[in-house]
Structure formats: C-alpha cells, structure tokens
Short mmCIF file of C-alpha atoms in Angstrom, two decimals:
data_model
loop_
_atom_site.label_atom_id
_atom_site.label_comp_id
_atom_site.label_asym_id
_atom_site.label_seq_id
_atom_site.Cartn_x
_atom_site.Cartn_y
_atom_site.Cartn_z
CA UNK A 100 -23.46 25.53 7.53
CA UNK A 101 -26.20 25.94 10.55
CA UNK A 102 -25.24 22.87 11.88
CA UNK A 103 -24.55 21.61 15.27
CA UNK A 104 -21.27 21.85 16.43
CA UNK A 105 -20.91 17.93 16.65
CA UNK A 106 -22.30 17.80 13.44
CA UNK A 107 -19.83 19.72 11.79
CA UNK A 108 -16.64 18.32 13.87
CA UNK A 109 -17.81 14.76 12.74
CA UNK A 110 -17.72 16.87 8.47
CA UNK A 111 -14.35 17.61 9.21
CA UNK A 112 -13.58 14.31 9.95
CA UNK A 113 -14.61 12.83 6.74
CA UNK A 114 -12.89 15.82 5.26
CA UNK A 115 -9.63 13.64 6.13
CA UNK A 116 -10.39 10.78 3.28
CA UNK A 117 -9.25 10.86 0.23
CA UNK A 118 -11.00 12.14 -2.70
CA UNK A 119 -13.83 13.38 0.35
CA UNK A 120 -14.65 17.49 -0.35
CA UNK A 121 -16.84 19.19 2.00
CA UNK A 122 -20.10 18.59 0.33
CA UNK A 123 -19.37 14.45 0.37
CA UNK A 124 -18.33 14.71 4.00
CA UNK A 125 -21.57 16.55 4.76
CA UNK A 126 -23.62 13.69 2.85
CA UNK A 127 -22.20 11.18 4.26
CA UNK A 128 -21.75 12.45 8.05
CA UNK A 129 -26.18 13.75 7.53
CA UNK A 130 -26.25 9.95 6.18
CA UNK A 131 -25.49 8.61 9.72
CA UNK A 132 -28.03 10.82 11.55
CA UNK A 133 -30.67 8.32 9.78
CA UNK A 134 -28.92 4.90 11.14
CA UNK A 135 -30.39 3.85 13.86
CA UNK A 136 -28.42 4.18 17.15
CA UNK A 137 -26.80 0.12 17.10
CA UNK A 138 -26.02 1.03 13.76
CA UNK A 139 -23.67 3.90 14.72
CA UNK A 140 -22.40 2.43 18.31
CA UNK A 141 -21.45 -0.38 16.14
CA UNK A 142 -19.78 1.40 13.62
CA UNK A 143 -18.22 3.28 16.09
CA UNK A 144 -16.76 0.09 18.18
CA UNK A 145 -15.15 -0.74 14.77
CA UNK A 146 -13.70 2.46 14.49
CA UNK A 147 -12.32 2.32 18.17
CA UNK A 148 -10.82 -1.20 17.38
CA UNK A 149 -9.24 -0.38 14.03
CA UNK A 150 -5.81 -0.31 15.63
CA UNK A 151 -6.06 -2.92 18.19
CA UNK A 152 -7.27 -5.44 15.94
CA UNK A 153 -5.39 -4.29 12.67
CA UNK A 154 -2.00 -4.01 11.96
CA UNK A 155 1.04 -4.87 9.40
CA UNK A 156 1.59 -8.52 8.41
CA UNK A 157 5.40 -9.36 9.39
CA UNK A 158 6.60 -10.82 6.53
CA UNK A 159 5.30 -8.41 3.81
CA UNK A 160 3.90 -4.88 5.55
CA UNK A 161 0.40 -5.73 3.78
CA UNK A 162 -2.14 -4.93 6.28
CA UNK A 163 -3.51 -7.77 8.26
CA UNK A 164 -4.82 -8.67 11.34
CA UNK A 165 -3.09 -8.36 14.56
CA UNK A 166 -0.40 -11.15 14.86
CA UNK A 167 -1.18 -12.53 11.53
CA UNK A 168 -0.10 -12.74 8.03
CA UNK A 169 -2.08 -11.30 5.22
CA UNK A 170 -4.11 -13.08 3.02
CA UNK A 171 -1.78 -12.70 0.29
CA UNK A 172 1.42 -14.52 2.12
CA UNK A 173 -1.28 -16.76 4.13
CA UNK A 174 -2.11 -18.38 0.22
CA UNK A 175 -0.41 -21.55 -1.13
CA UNK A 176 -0.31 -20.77 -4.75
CA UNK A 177 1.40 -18.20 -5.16
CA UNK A 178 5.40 -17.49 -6.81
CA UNK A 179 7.25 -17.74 -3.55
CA UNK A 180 10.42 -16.52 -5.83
CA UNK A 181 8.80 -13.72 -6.97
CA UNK A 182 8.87 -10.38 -5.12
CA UNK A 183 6.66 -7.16 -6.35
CA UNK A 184 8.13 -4.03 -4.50
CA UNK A 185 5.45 -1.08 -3.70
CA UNK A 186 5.87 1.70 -2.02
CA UNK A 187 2.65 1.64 0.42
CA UNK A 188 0.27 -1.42 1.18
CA UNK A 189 -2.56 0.24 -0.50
CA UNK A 190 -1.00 -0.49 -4.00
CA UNK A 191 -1.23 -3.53 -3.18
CA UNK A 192 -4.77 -4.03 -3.98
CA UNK A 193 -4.27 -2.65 -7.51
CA UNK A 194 -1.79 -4.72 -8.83
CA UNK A 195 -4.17 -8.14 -7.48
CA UNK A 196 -7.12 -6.50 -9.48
CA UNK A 197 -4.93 -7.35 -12.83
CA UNK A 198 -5.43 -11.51 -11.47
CA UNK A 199 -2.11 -11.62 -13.35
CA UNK A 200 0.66 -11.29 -11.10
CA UNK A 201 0.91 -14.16 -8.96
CA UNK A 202 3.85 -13.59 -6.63
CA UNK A 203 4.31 -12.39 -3.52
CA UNK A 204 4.75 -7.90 -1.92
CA UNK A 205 7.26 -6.03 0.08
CA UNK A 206 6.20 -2.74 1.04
CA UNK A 207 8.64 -0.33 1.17
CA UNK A 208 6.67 1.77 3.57
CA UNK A 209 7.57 5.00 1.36
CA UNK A 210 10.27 5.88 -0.88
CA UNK A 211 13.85 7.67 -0.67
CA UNK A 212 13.41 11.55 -0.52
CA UNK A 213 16.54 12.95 1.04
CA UNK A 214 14.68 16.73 1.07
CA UNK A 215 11.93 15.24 2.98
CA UNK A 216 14.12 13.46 5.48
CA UNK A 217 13.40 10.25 4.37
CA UNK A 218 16.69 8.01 4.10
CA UNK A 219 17.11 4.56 3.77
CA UNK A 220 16.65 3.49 7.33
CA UNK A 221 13.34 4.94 7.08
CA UNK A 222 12.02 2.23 4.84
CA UNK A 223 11.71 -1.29 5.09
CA UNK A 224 14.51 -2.00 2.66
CA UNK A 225 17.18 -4.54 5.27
CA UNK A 226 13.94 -6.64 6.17
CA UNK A 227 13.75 -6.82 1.94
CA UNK A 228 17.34 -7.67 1.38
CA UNK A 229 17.23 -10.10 4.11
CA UNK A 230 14.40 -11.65 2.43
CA UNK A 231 15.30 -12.18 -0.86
CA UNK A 232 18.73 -13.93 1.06
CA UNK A 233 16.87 -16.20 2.75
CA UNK A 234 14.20 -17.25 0.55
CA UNK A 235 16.16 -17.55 -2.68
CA UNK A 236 14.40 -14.82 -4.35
CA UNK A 237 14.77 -15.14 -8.49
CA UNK A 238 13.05 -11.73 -9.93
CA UNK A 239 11.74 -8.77 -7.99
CA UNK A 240 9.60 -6.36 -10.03
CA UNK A 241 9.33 -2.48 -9.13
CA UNK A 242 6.42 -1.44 -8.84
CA UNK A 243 7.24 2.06 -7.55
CA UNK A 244 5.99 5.52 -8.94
CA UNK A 245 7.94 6.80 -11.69
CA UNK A 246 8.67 9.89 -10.60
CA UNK A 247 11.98 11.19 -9.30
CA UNK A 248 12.08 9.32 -5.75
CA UNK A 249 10.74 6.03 -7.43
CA UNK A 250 13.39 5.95 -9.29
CA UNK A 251 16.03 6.82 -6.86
CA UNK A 252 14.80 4.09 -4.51
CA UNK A 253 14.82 1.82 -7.60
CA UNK A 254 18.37 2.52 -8.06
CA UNK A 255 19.46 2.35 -4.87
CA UNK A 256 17.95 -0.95 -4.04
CA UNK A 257 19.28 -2.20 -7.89
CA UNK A 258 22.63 -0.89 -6.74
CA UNK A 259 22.60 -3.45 -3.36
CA UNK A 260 21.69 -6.58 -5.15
CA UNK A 261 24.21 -6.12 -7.69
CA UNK A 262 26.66 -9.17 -6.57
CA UNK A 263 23.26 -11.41 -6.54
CA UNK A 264 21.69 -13.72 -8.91
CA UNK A 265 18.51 -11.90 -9.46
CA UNK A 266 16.47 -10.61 -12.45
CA UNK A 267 15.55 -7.49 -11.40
CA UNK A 268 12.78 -5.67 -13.79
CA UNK A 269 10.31 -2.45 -13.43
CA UNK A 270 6.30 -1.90 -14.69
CA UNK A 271 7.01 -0.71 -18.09
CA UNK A 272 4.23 1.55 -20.12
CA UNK A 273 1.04 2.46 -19.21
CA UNK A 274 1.98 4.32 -15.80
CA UNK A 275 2.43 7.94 -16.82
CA UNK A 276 5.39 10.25 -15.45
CA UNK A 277 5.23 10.91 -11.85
CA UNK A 278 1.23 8.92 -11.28
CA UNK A 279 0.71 6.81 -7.95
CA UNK A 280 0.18 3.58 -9.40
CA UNK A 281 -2.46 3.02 -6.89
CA UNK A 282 -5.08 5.03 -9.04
CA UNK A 283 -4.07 3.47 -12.11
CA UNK A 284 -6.66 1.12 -13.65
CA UNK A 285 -6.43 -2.89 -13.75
CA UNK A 286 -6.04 -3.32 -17.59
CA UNK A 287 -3.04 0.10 -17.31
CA UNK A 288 -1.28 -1.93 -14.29
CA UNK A 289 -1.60 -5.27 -16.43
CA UNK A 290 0.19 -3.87 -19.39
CA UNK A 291 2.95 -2.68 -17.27
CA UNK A 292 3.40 -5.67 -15.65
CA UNK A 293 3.56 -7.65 -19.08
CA UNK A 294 6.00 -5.39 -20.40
CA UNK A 295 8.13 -5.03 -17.81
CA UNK A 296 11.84 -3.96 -18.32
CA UNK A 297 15.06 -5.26 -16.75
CA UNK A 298 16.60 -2.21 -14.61
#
C-alpha cells in the first residue's frame, strides 16, 4: 500500500476488530476520508469518551453507562430469581436475541485457566455467590463455553453452592464442543436454553 503514513496507522487500527482483515480495515479507514470533517471530529469525540462515559454496570458486569445499571437489571419484568452465568458481557447480547430467557446475567469476566494464570480471584465469582445469598436466587443457568475451562469453572462454581437450595442447570445441545457461544445463532442458543440440563 502507497498510502500515507496516517493512512495506514489508522488500517492497523481497524486491523484490531474482530473478524476485520486488512482489506476491510482499508475500506473502511478510505470510507472516512469521504465524511466530511464534523463527521469524523465527531466520531472521534465518541471514541475519546468511550471510557469516560462507559463502563461495567455494578450489579451484573453488563456494560453500561458510567454509574449506572444496564438496561437489562434497570427492567421491571424480568426473573429476579433467575441468574444466566456468561463468561464476557458480549454474550450477553446473544442469549437476549432468543426473546426467551427472561432472567437476569452475571458475567464472570473470563473463565478458570490455571495455565493461563487465571484463578478464581480473577473472576467475578464472590460478587456471584454473594448475590445469589442475598437475593434468594432459585436456578442459575451456565451459559459458559463448553470447552475444557467452561467446564472447570462450571464445576467449580457447582462445587460452592452445593449446601444451597438451588437448581443449578447448563445450555444443553446446539453449542458444539469448545464454540464461544457468542457467535452462535438465536434459534442454536434457544434450543440450548430449552433443553437445558441439571449439572
């Protein structure tokens, strides 16, 4: 690429999303050049903001806006005795485009993977134990990958809610061995959720 230097710093930058290969970062990145200049100050004032005004609800760890809940604990209909347990906020959005599970998250913020360093303390598993304690939690559902670590963390979480009155059940079929459930399709993620399993 003959490109300004700029040009191709601001390629490698879309390089960074996912699913983006060079020739959709250049696309999009020779896209902006034909904005007109509000258009990209403005889009770059969101950019700049993106952490200041975004951040991790406090009850859940679905993104939300600074010093707010998310939308999903903000609503008054859902299962308040219902926990779904994902690893990352952004599977978050895949289970809701089923419009069949009607309870409430916890994200995890990862998921137990002792050769990576990641332990328990590392995820956001007391917060979820001192949850389900104080809100007189009934089910939680797993909605982890099923690949080794998934079902280690599944396990280990099983293992400390063991003296506690709780159905505890996992996505059944549809989610092959070892996917991220967040690329999974609605009607795959709806079937899993209907035939879920007790753990």
């Amino acid at each position: 690429m003959n490109y300004p230097k700029t040009l191709i710093e601001i390629i490698d930058f879309f390089k960074y999303f996912p699913g983006v290969g060079g020739k959709s970062a250049e696309r999009m990145c020779l896209s902006l050049l034909k904005w007109d200049k509000n258009k990209v100050a403005h889009f770059a004032t969101l950019l700049e903001n993106l952490h200041s005004k975004v951040s991790f609800c406090d009850v859940c760890g679905n993104i939300s806006e600074i010093g707010e809940l998310c939308y999903i604990c903000k609503k008054v209909n859902r299962n308040v005795k219902t926990l779904c347990i994902v690893e990352e906020f952004t599977q978050i959005s895949s289970i809701e485009g089923t419009a069949l599970y009607k309870g409430l998250y916890h994200v995890l913020g990862g998921k137990l993977s002792p050769l990576n360093d990641i332990n328990p303390r590392d995820l956001n598993i007391d917060k979820l134990i001192k949850r389900i304690e104080e809100n007189d939690i009934q089910e939680i559902i797993f909605a982890l990958s099923p690949d080794i670590e998934g079902q280690s963390t599944v396990i280990y979480i099983s293992d400390l809610l063991k003296s506690k009155n709780i159905k505890i059940t996992k996505l059944a079929q549809g989610i092959p061995a070892g996917a991220d459930i967040s690329f999974a399709d609605s009607a795959t993620i709806a079937a899993a959720i209907n035939g879920r399993i007790d753990c």
